[in-house]
mmCIF file of C-alpha atoms in Angstrom:
data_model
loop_
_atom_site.group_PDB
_atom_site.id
_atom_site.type_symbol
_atom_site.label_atom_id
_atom_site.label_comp_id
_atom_site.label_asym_id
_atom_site.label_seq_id
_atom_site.Cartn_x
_atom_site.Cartn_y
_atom_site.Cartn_z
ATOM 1 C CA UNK A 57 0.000 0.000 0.000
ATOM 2 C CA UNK A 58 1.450 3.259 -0.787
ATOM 3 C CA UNK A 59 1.344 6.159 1.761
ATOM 4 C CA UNK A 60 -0.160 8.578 -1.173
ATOM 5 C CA UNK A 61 -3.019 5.904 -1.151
ATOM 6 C CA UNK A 62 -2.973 5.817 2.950
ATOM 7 C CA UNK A 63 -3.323 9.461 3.048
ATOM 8 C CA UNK A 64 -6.073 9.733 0.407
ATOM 9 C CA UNK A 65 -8.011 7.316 2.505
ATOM 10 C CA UNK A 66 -7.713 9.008 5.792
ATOM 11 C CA UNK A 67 -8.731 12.423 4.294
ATOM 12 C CA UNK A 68 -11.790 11.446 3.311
ATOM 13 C CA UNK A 69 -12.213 9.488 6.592
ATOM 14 C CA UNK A 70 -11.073 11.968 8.967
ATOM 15 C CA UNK A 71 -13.497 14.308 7.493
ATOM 16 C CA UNK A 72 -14.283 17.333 10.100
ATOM 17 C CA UNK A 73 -11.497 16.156 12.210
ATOM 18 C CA UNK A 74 -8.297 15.856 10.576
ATOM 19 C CA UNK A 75 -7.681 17.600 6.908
ATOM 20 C CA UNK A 76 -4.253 15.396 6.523
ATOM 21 C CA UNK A 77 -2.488 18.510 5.757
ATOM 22 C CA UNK A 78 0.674 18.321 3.564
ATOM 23 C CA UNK A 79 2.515 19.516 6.126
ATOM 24 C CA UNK A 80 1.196 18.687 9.848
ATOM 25 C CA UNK A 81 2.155 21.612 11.869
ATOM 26 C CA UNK A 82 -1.441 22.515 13.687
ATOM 27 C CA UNK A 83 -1.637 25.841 12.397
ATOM 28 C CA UNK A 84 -5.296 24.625 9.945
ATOM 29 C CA UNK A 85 -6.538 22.636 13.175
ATOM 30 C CA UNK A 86 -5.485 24.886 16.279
ATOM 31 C CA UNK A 87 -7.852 25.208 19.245
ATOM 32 C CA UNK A 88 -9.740 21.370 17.762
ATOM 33 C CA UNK A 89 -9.289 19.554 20.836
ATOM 34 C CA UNK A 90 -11.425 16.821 21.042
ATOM 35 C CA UNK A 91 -10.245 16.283 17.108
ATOM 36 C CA UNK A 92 -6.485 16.654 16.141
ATOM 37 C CA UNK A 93 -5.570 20.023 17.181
ATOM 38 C CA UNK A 94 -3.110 22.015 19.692
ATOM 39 C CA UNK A 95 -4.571 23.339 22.352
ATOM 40 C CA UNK A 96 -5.963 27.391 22.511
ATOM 41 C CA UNK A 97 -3.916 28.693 19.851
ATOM 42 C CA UNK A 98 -2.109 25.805 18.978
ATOM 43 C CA UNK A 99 1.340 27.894 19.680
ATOM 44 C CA UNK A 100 2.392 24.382 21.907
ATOM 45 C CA UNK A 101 1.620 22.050 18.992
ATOM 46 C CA UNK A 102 3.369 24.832 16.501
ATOM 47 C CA UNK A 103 6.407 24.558 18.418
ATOM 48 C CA UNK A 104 7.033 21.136 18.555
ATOM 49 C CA UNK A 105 7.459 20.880 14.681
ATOM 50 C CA UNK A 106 9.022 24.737 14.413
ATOM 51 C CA UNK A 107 11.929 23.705 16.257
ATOM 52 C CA UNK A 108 13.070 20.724 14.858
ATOM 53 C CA UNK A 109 12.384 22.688 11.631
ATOM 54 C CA UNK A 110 14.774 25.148 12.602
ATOM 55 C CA UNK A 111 17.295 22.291 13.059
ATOM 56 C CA UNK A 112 20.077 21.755 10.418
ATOM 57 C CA UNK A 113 22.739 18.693 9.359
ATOM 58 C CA UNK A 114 26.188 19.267 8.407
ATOM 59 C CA UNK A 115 26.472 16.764 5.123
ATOM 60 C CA UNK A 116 29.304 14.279 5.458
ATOM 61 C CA UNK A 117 29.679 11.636 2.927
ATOM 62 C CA UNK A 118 33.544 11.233 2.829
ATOM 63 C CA UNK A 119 33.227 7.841 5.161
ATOM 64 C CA UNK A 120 32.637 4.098 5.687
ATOM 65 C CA UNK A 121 28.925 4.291 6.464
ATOM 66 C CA UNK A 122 27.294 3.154 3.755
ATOM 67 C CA UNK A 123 25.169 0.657 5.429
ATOM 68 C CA UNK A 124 24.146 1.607 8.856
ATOM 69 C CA UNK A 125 22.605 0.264 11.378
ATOM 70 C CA UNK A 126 19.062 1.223 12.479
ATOM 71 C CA UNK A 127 18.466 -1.031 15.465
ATOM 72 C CA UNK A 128 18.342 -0.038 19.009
ATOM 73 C CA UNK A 129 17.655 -1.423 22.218
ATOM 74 C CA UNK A 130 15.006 0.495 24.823
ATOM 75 C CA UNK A 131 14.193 -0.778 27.908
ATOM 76 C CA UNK A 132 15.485 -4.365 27.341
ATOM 77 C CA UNK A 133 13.714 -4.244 24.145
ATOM 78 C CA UNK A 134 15.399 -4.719 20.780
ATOM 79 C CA UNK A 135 13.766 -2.316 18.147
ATOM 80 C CA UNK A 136 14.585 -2.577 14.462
ATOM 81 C CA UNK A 137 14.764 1.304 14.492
ATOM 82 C CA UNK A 138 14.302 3.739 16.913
ATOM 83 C CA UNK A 139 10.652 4.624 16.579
ATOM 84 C CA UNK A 140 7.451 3.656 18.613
ATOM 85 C CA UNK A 141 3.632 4.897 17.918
ATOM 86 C CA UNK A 142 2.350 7.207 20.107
ATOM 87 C CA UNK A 143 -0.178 6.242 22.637
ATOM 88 C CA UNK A 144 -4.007 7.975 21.073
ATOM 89 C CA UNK A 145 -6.512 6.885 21.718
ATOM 90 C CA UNK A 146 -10.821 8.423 21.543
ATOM 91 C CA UNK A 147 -10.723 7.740 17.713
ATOM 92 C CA UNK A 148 -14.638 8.309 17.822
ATOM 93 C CA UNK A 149 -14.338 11.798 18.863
ATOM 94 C CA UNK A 150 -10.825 12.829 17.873
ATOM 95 C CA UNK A 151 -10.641 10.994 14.511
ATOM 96 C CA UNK A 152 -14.180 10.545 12.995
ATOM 97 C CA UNK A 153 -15.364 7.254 14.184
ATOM 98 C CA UNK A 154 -15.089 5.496 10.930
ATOM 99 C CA UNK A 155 -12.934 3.340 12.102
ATOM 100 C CA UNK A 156 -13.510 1.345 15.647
ATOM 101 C CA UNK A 157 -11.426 1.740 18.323
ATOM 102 C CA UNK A 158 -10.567 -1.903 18.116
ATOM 103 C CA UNK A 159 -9.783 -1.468 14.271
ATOM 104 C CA UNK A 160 -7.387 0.662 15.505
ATOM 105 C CA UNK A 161 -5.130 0.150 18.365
ATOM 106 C CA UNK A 162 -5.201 -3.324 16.445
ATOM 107 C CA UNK A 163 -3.863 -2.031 13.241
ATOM 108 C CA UNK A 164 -1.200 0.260 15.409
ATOM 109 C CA UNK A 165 0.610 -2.183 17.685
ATOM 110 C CA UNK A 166 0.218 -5.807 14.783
ATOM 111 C CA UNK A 167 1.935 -3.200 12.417
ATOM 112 C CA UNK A 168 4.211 -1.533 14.480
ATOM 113 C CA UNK A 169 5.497 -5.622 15.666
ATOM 114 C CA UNK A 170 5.048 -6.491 11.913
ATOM 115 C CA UNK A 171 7.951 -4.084 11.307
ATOM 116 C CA UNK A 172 10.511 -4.851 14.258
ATOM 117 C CA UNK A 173 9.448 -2.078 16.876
ATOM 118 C CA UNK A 174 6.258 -1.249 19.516
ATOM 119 C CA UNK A 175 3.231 0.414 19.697
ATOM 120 C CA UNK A 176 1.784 2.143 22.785
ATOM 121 C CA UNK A 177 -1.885 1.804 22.997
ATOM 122 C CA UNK A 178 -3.893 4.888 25.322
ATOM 123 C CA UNK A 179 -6.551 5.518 27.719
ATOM 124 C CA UNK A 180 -9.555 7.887 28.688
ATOM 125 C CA UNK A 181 -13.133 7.786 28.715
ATOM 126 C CA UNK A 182 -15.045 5.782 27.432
ATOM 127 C CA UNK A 183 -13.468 2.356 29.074
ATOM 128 C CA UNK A 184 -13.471 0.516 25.407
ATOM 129 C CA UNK A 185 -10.407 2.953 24.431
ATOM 130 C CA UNK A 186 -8.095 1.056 27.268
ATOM 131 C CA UNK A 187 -9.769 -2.623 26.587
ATOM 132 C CA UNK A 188 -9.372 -1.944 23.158
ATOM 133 C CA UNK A 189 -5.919 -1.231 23.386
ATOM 134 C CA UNK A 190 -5.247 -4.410 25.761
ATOM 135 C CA UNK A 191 -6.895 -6.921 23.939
ATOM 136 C CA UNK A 192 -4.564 -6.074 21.014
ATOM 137 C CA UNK A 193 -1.982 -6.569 23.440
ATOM 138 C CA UNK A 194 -2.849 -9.559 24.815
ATOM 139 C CA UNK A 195 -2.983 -11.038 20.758
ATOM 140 C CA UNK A 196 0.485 -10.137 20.875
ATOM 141 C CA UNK A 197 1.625 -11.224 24.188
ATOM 142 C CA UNK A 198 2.164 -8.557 25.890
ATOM 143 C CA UNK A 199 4.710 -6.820 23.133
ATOM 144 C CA UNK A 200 3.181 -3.270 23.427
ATOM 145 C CA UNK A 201 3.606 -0.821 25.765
ATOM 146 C CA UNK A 202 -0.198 0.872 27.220
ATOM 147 C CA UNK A 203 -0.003 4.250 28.783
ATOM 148 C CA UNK A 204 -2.536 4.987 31.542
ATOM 149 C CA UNK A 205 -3.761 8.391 32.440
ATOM 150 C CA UNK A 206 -2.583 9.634 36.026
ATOM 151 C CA UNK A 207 -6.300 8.823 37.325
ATOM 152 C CA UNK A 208 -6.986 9.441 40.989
ATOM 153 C CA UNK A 209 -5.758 6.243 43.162
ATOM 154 C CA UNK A 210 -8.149 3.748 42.319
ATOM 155 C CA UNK A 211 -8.850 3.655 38.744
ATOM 156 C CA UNK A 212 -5.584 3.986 38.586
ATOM 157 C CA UNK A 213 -3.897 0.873 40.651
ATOM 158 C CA UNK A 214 -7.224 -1.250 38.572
ATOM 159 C CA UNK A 215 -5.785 -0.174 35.354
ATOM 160 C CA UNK A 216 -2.016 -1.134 35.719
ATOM 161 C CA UNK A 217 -3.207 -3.785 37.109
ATOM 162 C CA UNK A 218 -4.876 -5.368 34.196
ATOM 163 C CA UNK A 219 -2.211 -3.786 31.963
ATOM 164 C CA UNK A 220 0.206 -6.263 33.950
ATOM 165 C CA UNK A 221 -2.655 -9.052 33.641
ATOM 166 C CA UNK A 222 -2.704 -8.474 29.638
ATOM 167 C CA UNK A 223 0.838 -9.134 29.859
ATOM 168 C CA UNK A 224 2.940 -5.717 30.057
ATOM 169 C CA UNK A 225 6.215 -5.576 30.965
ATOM 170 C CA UNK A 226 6.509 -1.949 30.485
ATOM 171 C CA UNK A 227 3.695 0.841 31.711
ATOM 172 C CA UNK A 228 3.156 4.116 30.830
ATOM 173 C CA UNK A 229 1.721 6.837 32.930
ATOM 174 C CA UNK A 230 1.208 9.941 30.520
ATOM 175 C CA UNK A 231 1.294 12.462 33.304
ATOM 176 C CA UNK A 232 1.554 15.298 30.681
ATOM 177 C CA UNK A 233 -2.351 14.615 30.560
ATOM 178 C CA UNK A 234 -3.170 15.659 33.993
ATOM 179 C CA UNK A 235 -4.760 19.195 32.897
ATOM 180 C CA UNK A 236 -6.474 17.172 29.473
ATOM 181 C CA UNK A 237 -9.910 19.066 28.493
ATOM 182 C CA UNK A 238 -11.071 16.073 26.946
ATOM 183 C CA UNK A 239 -11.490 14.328 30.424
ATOM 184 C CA UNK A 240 -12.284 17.610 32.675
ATOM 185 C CA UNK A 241 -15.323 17.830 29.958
ATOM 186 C CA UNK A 242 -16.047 14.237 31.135
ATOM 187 C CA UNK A 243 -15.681 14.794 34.516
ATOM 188 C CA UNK A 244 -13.002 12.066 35.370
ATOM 189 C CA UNK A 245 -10.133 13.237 37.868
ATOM 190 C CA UNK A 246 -6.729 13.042 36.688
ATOM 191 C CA UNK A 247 -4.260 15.295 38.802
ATOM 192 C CA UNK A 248 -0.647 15.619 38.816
ATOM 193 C CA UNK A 249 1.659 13.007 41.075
ATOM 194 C CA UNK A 250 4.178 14.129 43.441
ATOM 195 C CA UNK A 251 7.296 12.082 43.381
ATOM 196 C CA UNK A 252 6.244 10.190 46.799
ATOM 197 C CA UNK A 253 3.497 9.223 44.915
ATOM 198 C CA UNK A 254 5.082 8.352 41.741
ATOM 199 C CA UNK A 255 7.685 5.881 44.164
ATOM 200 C CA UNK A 256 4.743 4.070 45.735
ATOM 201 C CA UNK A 257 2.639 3.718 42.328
ATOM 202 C CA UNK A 258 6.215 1.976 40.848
ATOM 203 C CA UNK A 259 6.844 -0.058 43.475
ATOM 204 C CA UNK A 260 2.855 -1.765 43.364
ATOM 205 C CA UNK A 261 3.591 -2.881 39.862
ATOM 206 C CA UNK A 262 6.102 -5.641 37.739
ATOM 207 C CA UNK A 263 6.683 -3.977 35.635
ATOM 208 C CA UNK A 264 9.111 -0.951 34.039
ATOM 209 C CA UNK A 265 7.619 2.666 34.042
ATOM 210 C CA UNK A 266 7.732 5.262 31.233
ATOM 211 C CA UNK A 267 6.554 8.726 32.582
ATOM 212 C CA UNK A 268 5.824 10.961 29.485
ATOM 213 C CA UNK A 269 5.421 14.259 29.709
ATOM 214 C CA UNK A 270 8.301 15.333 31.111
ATOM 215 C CA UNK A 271 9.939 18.753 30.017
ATOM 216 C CA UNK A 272 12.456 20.219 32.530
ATOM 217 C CA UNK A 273 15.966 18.753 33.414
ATOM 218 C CA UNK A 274 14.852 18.930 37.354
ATOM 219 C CA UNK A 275 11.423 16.621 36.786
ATOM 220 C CA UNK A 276 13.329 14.112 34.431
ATOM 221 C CA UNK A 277 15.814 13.783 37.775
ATOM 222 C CA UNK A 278 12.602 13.354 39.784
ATOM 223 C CA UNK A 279 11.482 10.094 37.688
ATOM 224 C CA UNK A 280 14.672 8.792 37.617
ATOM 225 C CA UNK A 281 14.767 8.997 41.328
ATOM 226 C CA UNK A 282 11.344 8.271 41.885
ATOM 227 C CA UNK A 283 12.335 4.706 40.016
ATOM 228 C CA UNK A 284 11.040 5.169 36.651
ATOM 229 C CA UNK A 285 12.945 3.090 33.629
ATOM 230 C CA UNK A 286 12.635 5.891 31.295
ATOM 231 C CA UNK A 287 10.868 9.010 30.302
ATOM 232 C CA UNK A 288 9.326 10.640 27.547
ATOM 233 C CA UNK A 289 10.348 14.372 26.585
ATOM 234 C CA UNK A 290 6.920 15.617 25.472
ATOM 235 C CA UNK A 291 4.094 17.941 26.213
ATOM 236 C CA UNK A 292 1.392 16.060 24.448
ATOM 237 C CA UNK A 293 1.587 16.778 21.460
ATOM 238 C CA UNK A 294 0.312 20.700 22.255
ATOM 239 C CA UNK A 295 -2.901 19.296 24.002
ATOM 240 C CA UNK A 296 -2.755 20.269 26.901
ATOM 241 C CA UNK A 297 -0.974 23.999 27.733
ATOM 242 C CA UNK A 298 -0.694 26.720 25.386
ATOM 243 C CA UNK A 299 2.555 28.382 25.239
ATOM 244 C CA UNK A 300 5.223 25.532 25.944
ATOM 245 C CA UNK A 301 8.837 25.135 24.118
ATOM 246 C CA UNK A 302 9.011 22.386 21.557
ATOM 247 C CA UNK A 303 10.126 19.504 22.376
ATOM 248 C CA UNK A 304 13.024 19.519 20.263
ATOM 249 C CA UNK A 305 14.285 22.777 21.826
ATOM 250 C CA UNK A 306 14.093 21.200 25.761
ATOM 251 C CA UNK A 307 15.323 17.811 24.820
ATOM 252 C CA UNK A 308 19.288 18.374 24.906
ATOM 253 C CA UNK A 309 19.256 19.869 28.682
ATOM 254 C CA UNK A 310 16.877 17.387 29.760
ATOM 255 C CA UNK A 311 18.533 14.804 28.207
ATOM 256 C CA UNK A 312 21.900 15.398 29.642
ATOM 257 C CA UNK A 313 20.512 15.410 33.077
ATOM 258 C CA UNK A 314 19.678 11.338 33.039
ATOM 259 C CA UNK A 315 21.652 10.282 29.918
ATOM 260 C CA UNK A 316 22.676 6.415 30.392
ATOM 261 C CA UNK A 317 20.926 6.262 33.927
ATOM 262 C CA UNK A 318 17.294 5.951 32.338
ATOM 263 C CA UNK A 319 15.639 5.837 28.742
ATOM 264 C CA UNK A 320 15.097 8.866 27.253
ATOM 265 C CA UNK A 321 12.477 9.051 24.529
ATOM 266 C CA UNK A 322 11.281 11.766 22.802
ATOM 267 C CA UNK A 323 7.664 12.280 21.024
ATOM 268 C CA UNK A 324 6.798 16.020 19.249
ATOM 269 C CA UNK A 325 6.652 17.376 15.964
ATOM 270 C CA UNK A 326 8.266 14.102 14.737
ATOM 271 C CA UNK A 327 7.165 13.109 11.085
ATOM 272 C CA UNK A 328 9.965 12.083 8.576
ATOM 273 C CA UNK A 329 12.919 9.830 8.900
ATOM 274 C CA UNK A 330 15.281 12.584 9.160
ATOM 275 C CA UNK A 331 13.256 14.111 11.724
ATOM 276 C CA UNK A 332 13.966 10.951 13.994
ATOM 277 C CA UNK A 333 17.660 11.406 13.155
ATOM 278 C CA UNK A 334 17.719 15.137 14.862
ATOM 279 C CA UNK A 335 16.313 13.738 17.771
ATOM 280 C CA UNK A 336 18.461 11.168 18.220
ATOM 281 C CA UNK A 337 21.190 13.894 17.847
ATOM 282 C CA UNK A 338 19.785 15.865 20.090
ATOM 283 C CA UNK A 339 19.594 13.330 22.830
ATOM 284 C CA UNK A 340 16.819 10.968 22.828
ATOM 285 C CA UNK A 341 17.553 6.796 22.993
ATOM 286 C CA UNK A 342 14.374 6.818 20.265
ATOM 287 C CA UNK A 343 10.998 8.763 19.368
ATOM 288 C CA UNK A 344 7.393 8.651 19.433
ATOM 289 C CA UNK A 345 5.557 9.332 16.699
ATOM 290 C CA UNK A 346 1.939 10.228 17.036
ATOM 291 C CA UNK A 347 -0.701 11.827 14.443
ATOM 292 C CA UNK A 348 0.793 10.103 11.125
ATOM 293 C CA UNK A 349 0.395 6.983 12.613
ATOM 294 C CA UNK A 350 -2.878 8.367 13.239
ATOM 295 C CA UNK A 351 -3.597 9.029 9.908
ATOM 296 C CA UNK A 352 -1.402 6.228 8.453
ATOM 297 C CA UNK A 353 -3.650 3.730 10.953
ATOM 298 C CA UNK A 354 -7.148 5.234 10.142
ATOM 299 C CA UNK A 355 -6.352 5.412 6.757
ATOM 300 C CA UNK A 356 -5.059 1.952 5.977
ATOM 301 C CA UNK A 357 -5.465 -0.096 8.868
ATOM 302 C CA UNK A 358 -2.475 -2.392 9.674
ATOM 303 C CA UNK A 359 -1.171 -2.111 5.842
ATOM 304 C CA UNK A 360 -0.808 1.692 6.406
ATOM 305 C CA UNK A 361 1.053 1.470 9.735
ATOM 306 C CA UNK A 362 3.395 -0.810 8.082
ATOM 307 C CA UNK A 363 3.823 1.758 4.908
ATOM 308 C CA UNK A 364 4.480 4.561 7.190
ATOM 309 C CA UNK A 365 7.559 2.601 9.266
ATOM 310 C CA UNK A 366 8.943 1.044 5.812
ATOM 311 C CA UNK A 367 8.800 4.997 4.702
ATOM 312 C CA UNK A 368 10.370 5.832 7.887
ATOM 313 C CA UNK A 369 12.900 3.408 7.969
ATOM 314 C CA UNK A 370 13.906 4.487 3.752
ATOM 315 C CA UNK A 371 14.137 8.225 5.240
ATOM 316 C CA UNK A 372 16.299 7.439 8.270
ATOM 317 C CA UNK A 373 18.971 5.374 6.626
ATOM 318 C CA UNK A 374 19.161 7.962 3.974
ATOM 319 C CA UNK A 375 19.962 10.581 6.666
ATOM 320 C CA UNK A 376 22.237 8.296 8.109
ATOM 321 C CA UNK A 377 24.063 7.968 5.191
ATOM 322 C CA UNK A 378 24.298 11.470 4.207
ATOM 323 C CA UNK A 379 25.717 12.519 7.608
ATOM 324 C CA UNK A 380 28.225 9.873 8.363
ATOM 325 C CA UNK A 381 26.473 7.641 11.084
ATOM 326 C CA UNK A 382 27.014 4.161 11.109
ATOM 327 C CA UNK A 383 24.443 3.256 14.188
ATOM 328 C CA UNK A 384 21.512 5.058 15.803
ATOM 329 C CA UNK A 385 22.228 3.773 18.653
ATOM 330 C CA UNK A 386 25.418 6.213 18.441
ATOM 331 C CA UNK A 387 24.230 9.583 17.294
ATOM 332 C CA UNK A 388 26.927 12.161 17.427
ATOM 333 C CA UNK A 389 25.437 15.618 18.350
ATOM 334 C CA UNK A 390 28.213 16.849 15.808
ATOM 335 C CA UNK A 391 26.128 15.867 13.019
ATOM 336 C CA UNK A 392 24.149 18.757 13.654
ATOM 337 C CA UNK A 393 24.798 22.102 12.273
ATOM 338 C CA UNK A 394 26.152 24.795 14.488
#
């Protein structure tokens, strides 16, 4: 399937809640939340993809790294290249409904496995959006990661718990969506987690802990104290507070506060192959990657998940190539121009 096809096919699809602009920067779609949107003005969702615009390569091509190597390993996990899906979930009201939920988280984590790597499944209201994403889970035995909102104590301990049930050896909490309009409209409590909090909720579970959302060098020390395996450099994708840095501008000090002591992941603004690369200069152990697999999901199911990654994976070696680096598991920041 090719992605021109994919992309036709979500358009028409995602009608009224996703255009499948040529370029995905939220400037068409600011202030559609529930839909695909930034937050507000979008200015948050803006950033992200501004600044790793505004990010350059110096070209190097007088070396031995003609074929490099994509792989990486996260967590324990051996990845093909260094890219997961995003968690989304709420396809109904952020997507169009045309597909099911269960169509989707489906066609997200079978053909982000299909292709060497994981997918990350999400949560919210209704309940179908997590059981959706855990029954795809389960088909695959567990290889997917599920990120749970930071719910108030009990939903939260009965979700991890049946993420660990479904077979999860690495949680998510996506405590970037503690202020998420989408769930104050619903009237669910999420709420922000001190790191007391965050210790105790770690030490309930089997299992390793991503915390995404962080943006600061001083709270990625706090989840690295507070036992987390890793973290994710993000501010949801612009949903949730107007006004933020992009990602790709915060990444390098946060990064260098917990480099080699916990995974550092990094999910904003990212859409090509080369995009991935400047991220992995910049810091990050791998990305996520949410709206285009969105789109690539809605719009052709499994196929177009696996279309996206092989046009991902084309991209990234190309990039590789061009600026001398023979693994991404060893990015040089000198890649980058200064």
């Amino acid at each position: 399937m090719e992605m021109k096809e994919v992309r036709a096919s979500a358009r028409e699809l995602m009608k009224g809640f996703c255009r499948v602009c040529p370029v995905c920067d939220g400037r068409v779609c600011a202030g559609e939340v529930p839909g695909m949107g930034g937050l507000g003005t979008g200015s948050s969702f803006r950033a992200n993809v501004q600044a790793l615009a505004d990010v350059r390569f110096d070209m190097r091509l007088l070396h031995d790294a003609a074929t490099p190597d994509l792989s990486v390993t996260v967590l324990g996990k051996e990845l093909t290249l260094p890219v997961l899906a995003a968690p989304i979930g709420g396809v109904s009201f952020n997507m169009g409904g045309k597909r099911s939920e269960e169509e989707y988280v489906a066609a997200v984590l079978h053909g982000c496995r299909a292709r060497g790597t994981l997918g990350c499944s999400g949560d919210g209201v209704p309940s179908f959006i997590i059981e959706a994403g855990l029954k795809a889970m389960r088909e695959l035995g567990g290889e997917a990661i599920p990120f749970i909102k930071p719910w108030e104590d009990a939903e939260l301990y009965e979700k991890l718990g049946k993420a660990a049930e479904a077979g999860a050896r690495i949680a998510g909490i996506d405590v970037d969506a503690a202020g998420l309009v989408t769930l104050a409209k619903m009237g669910r409590p999420v709420g922000p987690k001190s790191s007391a909090k965050l210790r105790d909720i770690i030490d309930r579970f089997p299992m390793q802990f991503i915390l995404k959302g962080i943006m600061t060098p001083d709270e990625a020390r706090k989840a690295r104290d507070a036992g987390a395996a890793g973290i994710v450099v993000s501010n949801h994708g612009g949903r949730v507070l107007d006004f933020t840095p992009g990602v790709a501008e915060v990444l390098p000090k946060v990064a260098a506060a917990v480099k080699g002591e916990i995974a550092v992941l990094a999910d904003g603004g990212v859409r090509s192959g080369v995009d991935v690369l400047k991220m992995l200069a910049l810091g990050a152990d791998a990305v996520l990657i949410g709206r285009p697999f969105a789109v690539a999901a809605v719009g052709g199911l499994q196929d177009g998940v696996t279309a996206y990654l092989d046009q991902l994976t084309g991209e990234l070696r190309s990039a590789m190539v061009l600026t001398g680096t023979a693994k991404a598991s060893q990015v040089d920041p000198s890649i980058l121009h200064q």
